Tab-separated table of C-alpha atoms and ligand atoms in Angstrom:
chain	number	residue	atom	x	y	z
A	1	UNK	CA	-124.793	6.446	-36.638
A	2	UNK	CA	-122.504	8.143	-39.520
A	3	UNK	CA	-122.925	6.168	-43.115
A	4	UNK	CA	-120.092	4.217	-43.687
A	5	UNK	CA	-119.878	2.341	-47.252
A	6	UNK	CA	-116.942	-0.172	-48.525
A	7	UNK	CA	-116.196	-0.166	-52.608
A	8	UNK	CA	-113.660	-2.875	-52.567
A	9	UNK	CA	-111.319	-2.051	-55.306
A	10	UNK	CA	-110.456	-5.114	-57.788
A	11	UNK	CA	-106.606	-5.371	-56.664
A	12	UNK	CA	-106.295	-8.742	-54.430
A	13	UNK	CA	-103.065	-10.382	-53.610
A	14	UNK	CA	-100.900	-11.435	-50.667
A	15	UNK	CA	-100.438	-8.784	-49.138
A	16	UNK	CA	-104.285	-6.531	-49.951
A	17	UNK	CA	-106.174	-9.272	-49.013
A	18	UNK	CA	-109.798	-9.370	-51.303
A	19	UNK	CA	-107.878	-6.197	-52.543
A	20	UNK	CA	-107.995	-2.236	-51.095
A	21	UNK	CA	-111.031	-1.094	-48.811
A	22	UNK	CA	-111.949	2.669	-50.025
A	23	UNK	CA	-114.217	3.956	-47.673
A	24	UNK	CA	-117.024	6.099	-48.119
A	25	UNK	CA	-117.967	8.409	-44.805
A	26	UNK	CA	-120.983	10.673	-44.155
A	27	UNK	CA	-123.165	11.913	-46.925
A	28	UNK	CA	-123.982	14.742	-48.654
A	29	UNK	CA	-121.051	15.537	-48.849
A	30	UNK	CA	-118.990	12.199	-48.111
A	31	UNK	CA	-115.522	12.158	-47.317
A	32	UNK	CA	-113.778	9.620	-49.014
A	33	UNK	CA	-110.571	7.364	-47.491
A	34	UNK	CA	-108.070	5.462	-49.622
A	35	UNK	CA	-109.515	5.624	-53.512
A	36	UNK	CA	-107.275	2.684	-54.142
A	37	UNK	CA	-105.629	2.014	-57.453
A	38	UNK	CA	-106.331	3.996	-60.575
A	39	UNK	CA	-108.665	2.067	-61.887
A	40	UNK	CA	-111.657	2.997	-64.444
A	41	UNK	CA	-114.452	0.371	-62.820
A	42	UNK	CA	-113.516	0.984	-59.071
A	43	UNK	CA	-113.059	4.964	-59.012
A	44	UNK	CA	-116.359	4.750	-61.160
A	45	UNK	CA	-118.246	2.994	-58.555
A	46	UNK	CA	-116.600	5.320	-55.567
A	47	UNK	CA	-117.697	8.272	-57.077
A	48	UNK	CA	-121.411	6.895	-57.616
A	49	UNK	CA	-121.855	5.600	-53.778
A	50	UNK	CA	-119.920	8.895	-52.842
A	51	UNK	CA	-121.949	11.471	-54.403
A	52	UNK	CA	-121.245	14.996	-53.260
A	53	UNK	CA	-117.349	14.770	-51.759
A	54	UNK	CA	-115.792	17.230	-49.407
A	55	UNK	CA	-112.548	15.683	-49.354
A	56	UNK	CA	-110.400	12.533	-50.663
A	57	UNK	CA	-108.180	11.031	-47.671
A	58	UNK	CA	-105.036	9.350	-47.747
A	59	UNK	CA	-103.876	7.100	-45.002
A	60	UNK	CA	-100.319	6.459	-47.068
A	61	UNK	CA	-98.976	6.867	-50.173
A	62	UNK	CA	-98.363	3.093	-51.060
A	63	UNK	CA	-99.860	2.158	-54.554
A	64	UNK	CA	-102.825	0.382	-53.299
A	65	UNK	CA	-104.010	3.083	-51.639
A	66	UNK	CA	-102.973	6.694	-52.923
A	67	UNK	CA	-102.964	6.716	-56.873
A	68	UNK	CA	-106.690	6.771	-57.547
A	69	UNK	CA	-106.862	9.923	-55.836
A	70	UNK	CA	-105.950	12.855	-57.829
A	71	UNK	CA	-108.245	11.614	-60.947
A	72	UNK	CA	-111.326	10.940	-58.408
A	73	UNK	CA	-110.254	14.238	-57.098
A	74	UNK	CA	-111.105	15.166	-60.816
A	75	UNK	CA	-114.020	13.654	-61.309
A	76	UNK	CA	-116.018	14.673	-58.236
A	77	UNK	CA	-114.375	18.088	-57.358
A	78	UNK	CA	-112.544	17.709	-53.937
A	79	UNK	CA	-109.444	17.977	-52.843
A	80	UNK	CA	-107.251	15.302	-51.902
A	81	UNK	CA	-105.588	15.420	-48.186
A	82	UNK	CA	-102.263	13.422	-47.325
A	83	UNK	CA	-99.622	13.462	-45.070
A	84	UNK	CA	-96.922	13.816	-47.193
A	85	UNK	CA	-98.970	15.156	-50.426
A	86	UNK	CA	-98.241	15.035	-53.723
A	87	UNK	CA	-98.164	17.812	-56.475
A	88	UNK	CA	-101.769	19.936	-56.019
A	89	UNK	CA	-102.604	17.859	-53.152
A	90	UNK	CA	-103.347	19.491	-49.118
A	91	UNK	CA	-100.985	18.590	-46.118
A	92	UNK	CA	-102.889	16.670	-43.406
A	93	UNK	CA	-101.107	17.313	-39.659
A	94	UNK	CA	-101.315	15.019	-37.363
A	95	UNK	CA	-104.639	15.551	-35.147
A	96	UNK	CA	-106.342	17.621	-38.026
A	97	UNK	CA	-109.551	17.779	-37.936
A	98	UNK	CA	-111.533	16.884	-40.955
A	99	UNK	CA	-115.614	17.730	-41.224
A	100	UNK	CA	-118.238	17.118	-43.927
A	101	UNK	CA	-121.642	15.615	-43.919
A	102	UNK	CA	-121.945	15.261	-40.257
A	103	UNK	CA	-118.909	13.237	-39.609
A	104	UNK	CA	-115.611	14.792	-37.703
A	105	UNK	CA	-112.606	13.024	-38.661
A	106	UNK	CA	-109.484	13.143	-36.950
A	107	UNK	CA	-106.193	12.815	-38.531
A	108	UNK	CA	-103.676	11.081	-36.054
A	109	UNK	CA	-100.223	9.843	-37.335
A	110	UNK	CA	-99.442	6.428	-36.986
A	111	UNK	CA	-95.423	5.835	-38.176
A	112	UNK	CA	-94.562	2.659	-38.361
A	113	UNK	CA	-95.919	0.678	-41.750
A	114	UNK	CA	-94.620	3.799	-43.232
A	115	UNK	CA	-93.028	6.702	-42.178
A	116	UNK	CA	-96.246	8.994	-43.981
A	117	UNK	CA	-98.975	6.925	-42.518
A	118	UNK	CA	-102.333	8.402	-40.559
A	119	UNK	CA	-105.621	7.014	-39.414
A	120	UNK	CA	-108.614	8.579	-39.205
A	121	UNK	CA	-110.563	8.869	-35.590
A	122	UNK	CA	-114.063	9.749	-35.809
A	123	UNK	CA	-114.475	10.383	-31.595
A	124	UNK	CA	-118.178	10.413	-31.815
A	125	UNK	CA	-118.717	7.100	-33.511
A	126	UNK	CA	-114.923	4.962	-31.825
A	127	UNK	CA	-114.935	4.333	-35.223
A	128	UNK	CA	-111.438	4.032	-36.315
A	129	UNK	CA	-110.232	3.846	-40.248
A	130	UNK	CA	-106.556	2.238	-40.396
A	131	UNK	CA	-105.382	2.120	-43.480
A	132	UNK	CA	-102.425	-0.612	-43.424
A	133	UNK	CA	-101.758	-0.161	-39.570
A	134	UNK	CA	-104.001	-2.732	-38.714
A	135	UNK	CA	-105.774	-5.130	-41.131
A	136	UNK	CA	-108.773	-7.108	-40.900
A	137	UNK	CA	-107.032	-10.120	-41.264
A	138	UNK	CA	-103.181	-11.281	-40.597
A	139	UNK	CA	-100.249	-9.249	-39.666
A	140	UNK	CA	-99.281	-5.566	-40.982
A	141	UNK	CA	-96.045	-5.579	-43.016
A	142	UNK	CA	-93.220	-3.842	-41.728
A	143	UNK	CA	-90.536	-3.410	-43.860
A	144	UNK	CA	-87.108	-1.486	-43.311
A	145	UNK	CA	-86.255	1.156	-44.584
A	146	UNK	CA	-89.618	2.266	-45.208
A	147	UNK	CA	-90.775	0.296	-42.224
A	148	UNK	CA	-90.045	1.385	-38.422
A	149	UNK	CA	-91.037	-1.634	-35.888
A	150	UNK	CA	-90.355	1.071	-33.185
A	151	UNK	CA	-92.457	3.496	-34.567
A	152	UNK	CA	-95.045	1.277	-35.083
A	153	UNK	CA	-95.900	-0.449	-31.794
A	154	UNK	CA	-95.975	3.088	-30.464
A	155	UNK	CA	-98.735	4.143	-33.329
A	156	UNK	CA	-100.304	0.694	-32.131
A	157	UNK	CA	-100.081	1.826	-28.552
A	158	UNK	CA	-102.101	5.212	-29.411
A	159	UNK	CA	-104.511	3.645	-31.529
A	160	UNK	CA	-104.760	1.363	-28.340
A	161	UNK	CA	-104.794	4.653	-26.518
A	162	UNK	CA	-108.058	5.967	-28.274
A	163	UNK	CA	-110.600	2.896	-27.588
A	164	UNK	CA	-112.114	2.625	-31.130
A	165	UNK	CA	-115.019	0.376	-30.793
A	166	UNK	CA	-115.076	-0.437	-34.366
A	167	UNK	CA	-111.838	-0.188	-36.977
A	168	UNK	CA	-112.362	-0.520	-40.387
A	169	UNK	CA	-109.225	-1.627	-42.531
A	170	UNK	CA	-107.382	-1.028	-45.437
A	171	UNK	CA	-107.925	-4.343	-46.624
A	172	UNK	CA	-109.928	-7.179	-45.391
A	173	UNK	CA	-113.088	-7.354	-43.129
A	174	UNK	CA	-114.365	-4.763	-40.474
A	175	UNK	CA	-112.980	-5.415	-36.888
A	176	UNK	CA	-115.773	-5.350	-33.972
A	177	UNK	CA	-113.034	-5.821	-31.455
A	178	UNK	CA	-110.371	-3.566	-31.778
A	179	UNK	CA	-109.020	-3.924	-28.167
A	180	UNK	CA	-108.772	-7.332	-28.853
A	181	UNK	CA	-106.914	-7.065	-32.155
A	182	UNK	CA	-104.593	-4.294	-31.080
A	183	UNK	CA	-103.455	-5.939	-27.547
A	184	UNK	CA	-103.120	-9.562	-30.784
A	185	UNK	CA	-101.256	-7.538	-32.384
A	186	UNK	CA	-98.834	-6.057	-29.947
A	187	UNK	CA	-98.653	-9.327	-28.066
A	188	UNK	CA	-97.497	-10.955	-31.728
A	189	UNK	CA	-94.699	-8.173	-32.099
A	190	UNK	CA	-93.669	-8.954	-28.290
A	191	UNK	CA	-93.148	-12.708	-28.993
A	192	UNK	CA	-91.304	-12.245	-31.680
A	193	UNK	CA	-88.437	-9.679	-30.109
A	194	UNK	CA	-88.105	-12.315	-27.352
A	195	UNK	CA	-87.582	-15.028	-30.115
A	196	UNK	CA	-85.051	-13.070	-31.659
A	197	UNK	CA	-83.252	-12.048	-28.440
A	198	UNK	CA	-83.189	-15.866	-27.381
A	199	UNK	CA	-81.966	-16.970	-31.112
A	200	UNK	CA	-78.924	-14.288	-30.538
A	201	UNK	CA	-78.204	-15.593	-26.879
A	202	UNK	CA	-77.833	-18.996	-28.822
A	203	UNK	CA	-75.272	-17.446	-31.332
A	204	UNK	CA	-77.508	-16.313	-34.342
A	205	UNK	CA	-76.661	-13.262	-36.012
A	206	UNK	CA	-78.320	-12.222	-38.858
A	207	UNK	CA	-82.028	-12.373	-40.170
A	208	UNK	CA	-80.856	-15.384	-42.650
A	209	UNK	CA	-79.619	-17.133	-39.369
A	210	UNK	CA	-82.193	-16.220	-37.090
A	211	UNK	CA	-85.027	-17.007	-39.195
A	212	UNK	CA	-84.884	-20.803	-39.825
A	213	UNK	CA	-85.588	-21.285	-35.960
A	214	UNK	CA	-88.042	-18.941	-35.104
A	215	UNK	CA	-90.404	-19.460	-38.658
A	216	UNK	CA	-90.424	-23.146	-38.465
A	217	UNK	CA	-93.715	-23.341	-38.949
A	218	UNK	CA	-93.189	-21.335	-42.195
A	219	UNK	CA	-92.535	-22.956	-45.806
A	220	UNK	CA	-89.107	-21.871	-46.767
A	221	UNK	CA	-90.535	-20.056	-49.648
A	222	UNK	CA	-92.183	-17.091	-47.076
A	223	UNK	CA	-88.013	-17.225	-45.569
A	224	UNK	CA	-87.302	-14.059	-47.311
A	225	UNK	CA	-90.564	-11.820	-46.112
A	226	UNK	CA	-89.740	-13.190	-42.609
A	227	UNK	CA	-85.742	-12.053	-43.029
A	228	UNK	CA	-87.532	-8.277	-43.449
A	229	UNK	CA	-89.525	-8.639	-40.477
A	230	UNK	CA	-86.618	-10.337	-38.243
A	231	UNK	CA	-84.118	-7.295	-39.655
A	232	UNK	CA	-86.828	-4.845	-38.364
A	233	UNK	CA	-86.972	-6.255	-34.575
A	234	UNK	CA	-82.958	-6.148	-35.257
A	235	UNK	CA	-83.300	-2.214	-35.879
A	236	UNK	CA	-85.462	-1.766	-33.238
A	237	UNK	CA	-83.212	-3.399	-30.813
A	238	UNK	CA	-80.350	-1.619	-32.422
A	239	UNK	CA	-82.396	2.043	-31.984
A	240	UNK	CA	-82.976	0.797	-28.405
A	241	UNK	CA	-79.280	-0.169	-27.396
A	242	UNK	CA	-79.985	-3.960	-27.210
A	243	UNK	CA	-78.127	-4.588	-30.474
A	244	UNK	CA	-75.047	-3.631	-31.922
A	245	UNK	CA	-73.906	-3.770	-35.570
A	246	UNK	CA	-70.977	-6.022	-36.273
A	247	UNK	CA	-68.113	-3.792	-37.566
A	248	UNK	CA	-67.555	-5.329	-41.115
A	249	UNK	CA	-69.969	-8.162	-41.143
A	250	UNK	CA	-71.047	-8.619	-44.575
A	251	UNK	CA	-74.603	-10.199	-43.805
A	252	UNK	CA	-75.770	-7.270	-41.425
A	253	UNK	CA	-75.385	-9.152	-38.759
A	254	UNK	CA	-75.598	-7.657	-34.988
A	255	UNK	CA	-74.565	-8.440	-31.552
A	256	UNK	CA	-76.783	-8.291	-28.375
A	257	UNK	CA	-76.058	-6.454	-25.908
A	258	UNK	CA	-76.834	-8.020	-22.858
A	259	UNK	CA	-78.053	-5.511	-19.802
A	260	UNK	CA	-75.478	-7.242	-17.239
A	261	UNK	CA	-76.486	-7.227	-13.642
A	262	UNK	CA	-74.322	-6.680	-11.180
A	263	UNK	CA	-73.189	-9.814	-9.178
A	264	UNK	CA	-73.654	-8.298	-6.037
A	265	UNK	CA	-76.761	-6.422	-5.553
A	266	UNK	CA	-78.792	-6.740	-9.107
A	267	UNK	CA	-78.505	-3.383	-10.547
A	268	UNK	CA	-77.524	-2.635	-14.083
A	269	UNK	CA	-73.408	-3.509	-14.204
A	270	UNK	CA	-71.339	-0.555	-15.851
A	271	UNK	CA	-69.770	-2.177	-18.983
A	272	UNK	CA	-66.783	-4.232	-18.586
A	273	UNK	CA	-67.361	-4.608	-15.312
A	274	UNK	CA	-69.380	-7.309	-13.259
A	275	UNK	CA	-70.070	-4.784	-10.532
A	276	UNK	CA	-72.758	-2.039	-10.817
A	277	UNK	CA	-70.715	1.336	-9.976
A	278	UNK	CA	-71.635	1.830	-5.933
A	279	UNK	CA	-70.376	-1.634	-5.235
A	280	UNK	CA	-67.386	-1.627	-7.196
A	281	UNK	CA	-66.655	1.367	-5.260
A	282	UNK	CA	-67.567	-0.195	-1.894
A	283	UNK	CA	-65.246	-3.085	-3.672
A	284	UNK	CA	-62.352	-0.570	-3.898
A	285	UNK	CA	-62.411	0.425	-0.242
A	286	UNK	CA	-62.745	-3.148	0.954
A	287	UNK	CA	-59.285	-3.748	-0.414
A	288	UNK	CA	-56.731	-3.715	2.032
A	289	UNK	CA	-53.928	-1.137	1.823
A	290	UNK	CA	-51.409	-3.440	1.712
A	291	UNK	CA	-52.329	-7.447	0.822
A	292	UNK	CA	-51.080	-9.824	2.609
A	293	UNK	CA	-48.842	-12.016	0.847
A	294	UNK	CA	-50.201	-15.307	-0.254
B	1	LIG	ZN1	-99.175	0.027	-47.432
B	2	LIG	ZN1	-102.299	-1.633	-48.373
């Protein structure tokens, strides 16, 4: 068993939950994930339970998570590891390890939430520290341009991929079944594509259009959150060739584009065309040289 020690910082809200998990790994020396906001009291109390610190980890730079570090860096004498590090701070790459105190960390990078985000794998342990890729409660924003829906159910798909027994959060509780929770969320993001495919095969066309159907359950206040989330499936279909901008909407609205089967045998039809391109030859020879006359 590796020590593993929450100091929840005093930042609640929508979207952090109680407010951010810092996490304190190992001992003598501890490696520290997510320091949170700079704030006096909680980077106080994460250097007490932390002792002696090899390193301060960053799972993304967002401002619940990244701007305590460089003054607990300070105060304890480590340095502070990111992705995409700031001034005096130590790139992480993706599957770096990081040791200290009898604990091997793994960075891994998990796009997607942002573009800069990483978890942390300790193998040993399937202990799994997520940052904002998966919370202990509720859904993980994804937010364009920032967010990347398609780069995110991949990093959901490796995190899948590893088998962590245990994943502890960025914000809310500890999850004791990740496989559960992963295959949730992925299985949430799934449902929702297909409700936005359906809303455009009945017409709808932007995220202000598609959302009043598929959020019903939603009070119309959340309607603007749920526009970001419905424009990210759009860009995902878009990346994917499923949707198409409209040349000169003004709304951003988009255009599915429907994989068209063939009438005759089921394959994928070659655009503007209701034959798939072996029949439509096999169409061209079955027309006789010369018609008859009707
Ligand atoms: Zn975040
Ligand atoms: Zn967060």
């Amino acid at each position: 068993m590796i020590r593993v020690v929450r100091v929840l910082a005093p930042n609640p809200g929508p979207f952090t939950l109680e407010g951010t998990n810092t996490w304190i790994v190992g001992q003598r020396p501890s490696v520290v994930i997510d320091p949170g906001p700079d704030d006096d009291g909680h980077l106080a109390a994460t250097a007490r339970e932390a002792g002696d610190v090899a390193a301060i980890l960053v799972t993304h730079a967002h401002p619940d998570h990244a701007p305590g570090a460089d003054r607990l860096a300070r105060d304890v004498g480590a340095p502070v590891m990111a992705f995409r590090p700031g001034p005096g701070q130590e790139r992480l790459r993706d599957q770096q390890p990081v040791e200290a105190g009898g604990v091997r960390l793994l960075a891994v990078h998990t796009p997607g939430h942002t573009a800069d985000h990483v978890v942390f794998w300790a193998a040993e342990q399937a202990a799994l520290f997520t940052g904002d890729a998966v919370l202990g409660r509720g859904t993980s924003v994804v937010d364009p341009p920032q967010g990347d829906l398609g780069a995110y159910v991949r990093s959901l798909r490796r995190m899948q991929a590893l088998g962590p027994r245990v994943v502890y959060p960025g914000h809310g509780p500890t999850v004791f079944d990740p496989a559960a929770k992963l295959e949730e969320y992925l299985a949430h993001r799934a449902m929702r594509e297909e409700q936005v495919v359906e809303a455009m095969r009945l017409g709808a066309r932007t995220p202000e259009e598609i959302v009043p159907g598929i959020y019903r359950e939603y009070a119309p206040e959340l309607f603007p959150a749920a526009e970001r989330q419905v424009l990210a499936h759009l860009l995902k279909l878009e990346d994917e060739g499923r949707a198409r901008r409209r040349p000169g909407h003004p709304a951003g609205g988009f255009d599915l584009v429907e994989d068209r089967r063939c009438d005759r045998c089921g394959r994928s039809a070659m655009s503007h065309s209701r034959l798939c391109r072996r029949c439509s030859l096999d169409a061209l020879q079955e027309q006789p040289e010369h018609p008859e006359p009707a």
